[in-house]
Amino acid sequence: MAQEPPRFERKIFDPGLITARALQLPRPLVFTNGVFDILHRGHVTYLARARAMGGAGGALLVALNSDASARRLGKGADRPINPLEDRLAVMASLESVDA
């Protein structure tokens, strides 16, 4: 029997669908982006505060840099430590993130 994917994975979508998905999210819509390679307390605090900017009825949309983009940022030859697919899953699992 195939196991159903975790619910948080519904928050992950192809970048080509950003306009359509953004139109479906509640307003006000708060947007941010980053690498979020090694998620730490500063990141989750920042994301919770960003989400709060949208108020009780708003939404937070987070975009993640691709692995190639993360390497170009000069964070080190071994970065990103976590590949994009893993970073997307961790980000989507956060309560403060809507998409």
XYZ file of N, CA, C and O in Angstrom:
396
model
N 0.844 -1.172 0.000
C 0.000 0.000 0.000
C 0.898 1.248 0.000
O 1.780 1.380 0.830
N 0.654 2.118 -0.949
C 1.434 3.354 -1.046
C 1.032 4.314 0.068
O -0.153 4.460 0.379
N 2.038 4.940 0.641
C 1.772 5.893 1.707
C 1.530 7.279 1.116
O 2.220 7.692 0.192
N 0.534 7.967 1.649
C 0.211 9.319 1.191
C 1.307 10.275 1.660
O 1.796 10.170 2.783
N 1.710 11.235 0.795
C 2.740 12.192 1.213
C 2.244 13.061 2.362
O 1.043 13.298 2.503
N 3.160 13.568 3.172
C 2.763 14.457 4.270
C 2.019 15.688 3.742
O 2.298 16.174 2.639
N 1.093 16.194 4.545
C 0.263 17.344 4.130
C 1.087 18.572 3.781
O 0.728 19.337 2.893
N 2.204 18.777 4.494
C 2.990 19.984 4.238
C 3.537 20.021 2.819
O 3.818 21.095 2.294
N 3.646 18.874 2.158
C 4.181 18.865 0.793
C 3.241 19.544 -0.196
O 3.648 19.926 -1.283
N 1.987 19.746 0.194
C 1.045 20.487 -0.663
C 1.441 21.960 -0.788
O 0.964 22.651 -1.683
N 2.262 22.432 0.118
C 2.707 23.828 0.082
C 3.789 24.050 -0.971
O 4.109 25.184 -1.306
N 4.384 22.973 -1.465
C 5.494 23.059 -2.422
C 4.937 23.008 -3.838
O 4.128 22.139 -4.165
N 5.389 23.938 -4.678
C 4.930 23.936 -6.061
C 6.016 24.449 -6.980
O 6.972 25.099 -6.554
N 5.878 24.148 -8.240
C 6.835 24.544 -9.266
C 6.851 26.066 -9.397
O 5.793 26.698 -9.395
N 8.042 26.666 -9.536
C 8.123 28.134 -9.674
C 7.312 28.688 -10.841
O 6.860 29.823 -10.799
N 7.086 27.887 -11.862
C 6.293 28.340 -12.999
C 4.838 28.594 -12.641
O 4.120 29.246 -13.389
N 4.414 28.097 -11.494
C 3.032 28.272 -11.051
C 2.881 29.371 -10.015
O 1.814 29.516 -9.418
N 3.928 30.163 -9.805
C 3.909 31.138 -8.708
C 2.770 32.148 -8.858
O 2.107 32.474 -7.872
N 2.510 32.626 -10.041
C 1.453 33.622 -10.213
C 0.093 33.028 -9.855
O -0.664 33.622 -9.071
N -0.204 31.865 -10.389
C -1.495 31.236 -10.102
C -1.637 30.921 -8.618
O -2.697 31.162 -8.026
N -0.587 30.387 -7.996
C -0.660 30.051 -6.576
C -0.757 31.292 -5.712
O -1.501 31.333 -4.736
N 0.003 32.331 -6.058
C -0.031 33.572 -5.282
C -1.421 34.196 -5.317
O -1.880 34.757 -4.319
N -2.103 34.084 -6.433
C -3.458 34.632 -6.539
C -4.447 33.891 -5.653
O -5.471 34.445 -5.270
N -4.147 32.648 -5.296
C -5.032 31.847 -4.452
C -4.804 32.079 -2.964
O -5.643 31.708 -2.154
N -3.679 32.670 -2.602
C -3.348 32.857 -1.186
C -4.080 34.068 -0.607
O -4.327 35.049 -1.311
N -4.415 34.009 0.680
C -5.080 35.139 1.340
C -4.220 36.403 1.313
O -2.998 36.332 1.183
N -4.867 37.529 1.465
C -4.196 38.825 1.518
C -4.312 39.396 2.907
O -5.274 39.115 3.597
N -3.359 40.190 3.344
C -2.158 40.591 2.623
C -1.180 39.430 2.479
O -1.096 38.562 3.338
N -0.460 39.449 1.365
C 0.517 38.415 1.062
C 1.912 38.965 1.348
O 2.293 40.013 0.839
N 2.649 38.250 2.175
C 4.031 38.610 2.492
C 4.927 37.642 1.726
O 4.670 36.434 1.704
N 5.968 38.173 1.088
C 6.889 37.353 0.284
C 8.306 37.543 0.779
O 8.718 38.664 1.095
N 9.049 36.458 0.838
C 10.481 36.531 1.121
C 11.168 35.385 0.402
O 10.509 34.467 -0.090
N 12.476 35.459 0.316
C 13.223 34.361 -0.302
C 14.596 34.243 0.354
O 15.033 35.134 1.075
N 15.240 33.139 0.083
C 16.578 32.902 0.610
C 17.032 31.495 0.304
O 16.318 30.713 -0.325
N 18.220 31.166 0.791
C 18.769 29.828 0.613
C 18.220 28.898 1.694
O 17.797 27.786 1.418
N 18.224 29.354 2.932
C 17.740 28.571 4.077
C 18.366 27.179 4.078
O 17.685 26.176 4.237
N 19.677 27.155 3.912
C 20.424 25.908 3.780
C 20.473 25.133 5.091
O 20.128 23.964 5.135
N 20.906 25.788 6.130
C 20.942 25.169 7.456
C 19.984 25.985 8.311
O 20.339 27.025 8.850
N 18.758 25.516 8.388
C 17.710 26.253 9.084
C 18.054 26.362 10.571
O 18.365 25.367 11.217
N 17.995 27.583 11.095
C 18.323 27.805 12.501
C 17.310 28.753 13.132
O 16.387 29.233 12.465
N 17.482 28.998 14.409
C 16.530 29.814 15.170
C 16.319 31.197 14.553
O 15.193 31.704 14.518
N 17.377 31.809 14.083
C 17.242 33.116 13.439
C 16.320 33.058 12.227
O 15.516 33.963 12.010
N 16.443 31.999 11.439
C 15.573 31.840 10.276
C 14.112 31.699 10.689
O 13.246 32.379 10.141
N 13.839 30.800 11.631
C 12.431 30.565 11.983
C 11.822 31.775 12.684
O 10.629 32.049 12.525
N 12.628 32.526 13.424
C 12.140 33.764 14.043
C 11.813 34.789 12.963
O 10.756 35.427 12.987
N 12.715 34.944 12.011
C 12.509 35.862 10.887
C 11.233 35.496 10.120
O 10.416 36.365 9.788
N 11.034 34.205 9.843
C 9.863 33.766 9.089
C 8.571 33.971 9.880
O 7.554 34.381 9.313
N 8.611 33.725 11.168
C 7.420 33.950 12.004
C 7.070 35.433 12.021
O 5.888 35.806 11.945
N 8.068 36.288 12.102
C 7.817 37.735 12.098
C 7.323 38.204 10.740
O 6.457 39.084 10.658
N 7.862 37.631 9.677
C 7.396 37.978 8.328
C 5.932 37.581 8.180
O 5.110 38.348 7.669
N 5.594 36.384 8.652
C 4.201 35.907 8.585
C 3.271 36.822 9.364
O 2.170 37.139 8.918
N 3.724 37.297 10.511
C 2.916 38.184 11.351
C 2.619 39.504 10.646
O 1.597 40.139 10.920
N 3.477 39.912 9.728
C 3.243 41.151 8.985
C 1.973 41.061 8.152
O 1.356 42.072 7.842
N 1.564 39.848 7.791
C 0.346 39.653 7.013
C -0.907 39.634 7.865
O -2.010 39.582 7.333
N -0.747 39.670 9.177
C -1.902 39.661 10.066
C -2.564 38.290 10.113
O -2.126 37.334 9.474
N -3.642 38.215 10.856
C -4.334 36.941 11.084
C -4.882 36.340 9.793
O -4.967 35.127 9.663
N -5.241 37.161 8.834
C -5.844 36.641 7.605
C -4.910 36.551 6.426
O -5.302 36.109 5.357
N -3.650 36.953 6.598
C -2.707 36.992 5.489
C -1.984 35.677 5.273
O -2.336 34.651 5.851
N -0.958 35.720 4.424
C -0.204 34.523 4.086
C 1.266 34.870 3.862
O 1.598 36.006 3.515
N 2.127 33.870 4.043
C 3.561 34.015 3.792
C 3.959 33.061 2.674
O 3.773 31.849 2.770
N 4.520 33.622 1.617
C 5.041 32.873 0.478
C 6.562 32.972 0.522
O 7.110 34.076 0.547
N 7.240 31.823 0.556
C 8.702 31.791 0.643
C 9.258 31.115 -0.602
O 8.863 29.994 -0.937
N 10.187 31.782 -1.272
C 10.883 31.201 -2.415
C 12.285 30.804 -1.958
O 12.902 31.506 -1.149
N 12.770 29.686 -2.472
C 14.108 29.220 -2.115
C 15.033 29.283 -3.322
O 14.635 28.933 -4.439
N 16.262 29.708 -3.084
C 17.266 29.727 -4.138
C 17.575 28.300 -4.579
O 17.635 27.389 -3.750
N 17.794 28.115 -5.852
C 18.207 26.808 -6.367
C 19.590 26.466 -5.817
O 20.302 27.332 -5.281
N 19.996 25.221 -5.971
C 21.328 24.812 -5.524
C 22.409 25.600 -6.271
O 23.379 26.066 -5.677
N 22.237 25.769 -7.584
C 23.218 26.515 -8.384
C 23.290 27.966 -7.915
O 24.377 28.532 -7.802
N 22.163 28.574 -7.639
C 22.134 29.948 -7.151
C 22.831 30.058 -5.800
O 23.590 31.000 -5.559
N 22.592 29.090 -4.918
C 23.231 29.092 -3.604
C 24.749 29.014 -3.744
O 25.483 29.711 -3.030
N 25.236 28.206 -4.679
C 26.693 28.100 -4.897
C 27.267 29.422 -5.399
O 28.368 29.813 -5.019
N 26.525 30.109 -6.245
C 27.010 31.391 -6.788
C 27.105 32.480 -5.720
O 27.799 33.471 -5.915
N 26.418 32.322 -4.610
C 26.447 33.328 -3.546
C 27.761 33.318 -2.772
O 27.997 34.187 -1.940
N 28.618 32.339 -3.016
C 29.933 32.300 -2.392
C 29.916 31.902 -0.926
O 30.772 32.319 -0.159
N 28.953 31.083 -0.519
C 28.879 30.649 0.880
C 29.858 29.514 1.171
O 29.937 29.052 2.290
N 30.544 29.034 0.169
C 31.503 27.942 0.333
C 31.308 26.898 -0.743
O 30.205 26.715 -1.258
N 32.388 26.196 -1.062
C 32.357 25.213 -2.144
C 31.435 24.036 -1.836
O 30.932 23.384 -2.748
N 31.218 23.776 -0.553
C 30.389 22.634 -0.155
C 28.920 22.991 0.052
O 28.144 22.187 0.541
N 28.536 24.204 -0.318
C 27.162 24.642 -0.095
C 26.362 24.550 -1.367
O 26.923 24.698 -2.437
N 25.112 24.310 -1.334
C 24.358 24.101 -0.109
C 24.603 22.700 0.458
O 24.809 21.744 -0.287
N 24.568 22.601 1.760
C 24.744 21.314 2.422
C 23.513 20.451 2.178
O 23.612 19.269 1.895
N 22.345 21.053 2.288
C 21.088 20.351 2.034
C 20.588 20.722 0.643
O 20.464 21.901 0.316
N 20.271 19.724 -0.191
C 19.793 20.021 -1.546
C 18.412 20.673 -1.524
O 17.675 20.585 -0.540
N 18.068 21.301 -2.627
C 16.818 22.057 -2.731
C 15.606 21.236 -2.305
O 14.762 21.729 -1.560
N 15.496 20.006 -2.750
C 14.325 19.187 -2.414
C 14.155 19.056 -0.900
O 13.047 19.148 -0.380
N 15.251 18.869 -0.184
C 15.191 18.754 1.275
C 14.864 20.105 1.910
O 14.085 20.188 2.853
N 15.467 21.185 1.386
C 15.197 22.519 1.932
C 13.728 22.894 1.742
O 13.116 23.509 2.614
N 13.158 22.522 0.595
C 11.740 22.792 0.342
C 10.855 22.071 1.354
O 9.903 22.651 1.876
N 11.155 20.808 1.639
C 10.343 20.041 2.580
C 10.422 20.626 3.987
O 9.398 20.769 4.651
N 11.614 20.994 4.419
C 11.764 21.574 5.762
C 11.026 22.908 5.841
O 10.299 23.167 6.793
N 11.186 23.728 4.824
C 10.508 25.036 4.812
C 8.997 24.848 4.828
O 8.280 25.523 5.587
N 8.477 23.957 4.013
C 7.027 23.735 3.930
C 6.458 23.190 5.230
O 5.289 23.393 5.522
N 7.280 22.522 6.011
C 6.795 21.944 7.263
C 6.583 22.990 8.351
O 5.941 22.710 9.359
N 7.091 24.199 8.147
C 6.954 25.250 9.155
C 5.535 25.809 9.180
O 4.941 26.096 8.127
N 5.013 25.985 10.363
C 3.664 26.504 10.548
C 3.497 27.902 9.960
O 2.452 28.237 9.403
N 4.531 28.718 10.032
C 4.430 30.102 9.564
C 4.390 30.227 8.046
O 4.016 31.269 7.521
N 4.780 29.183 7.327
C 4.873 29.230 5.862
C 3.591 28.685 5.243
O 3.161 27.581 5.547
N 2.986 29.478 4.354
C 1.771 29.057 3.660
C 2.052 28.422 2.316
O 1.300 27.580 1.849
N 3.127 28.827 1.661
C 3.504 28.258 0.353
C 4.953 28.584 0.081
O 5.485 29.543 0.583
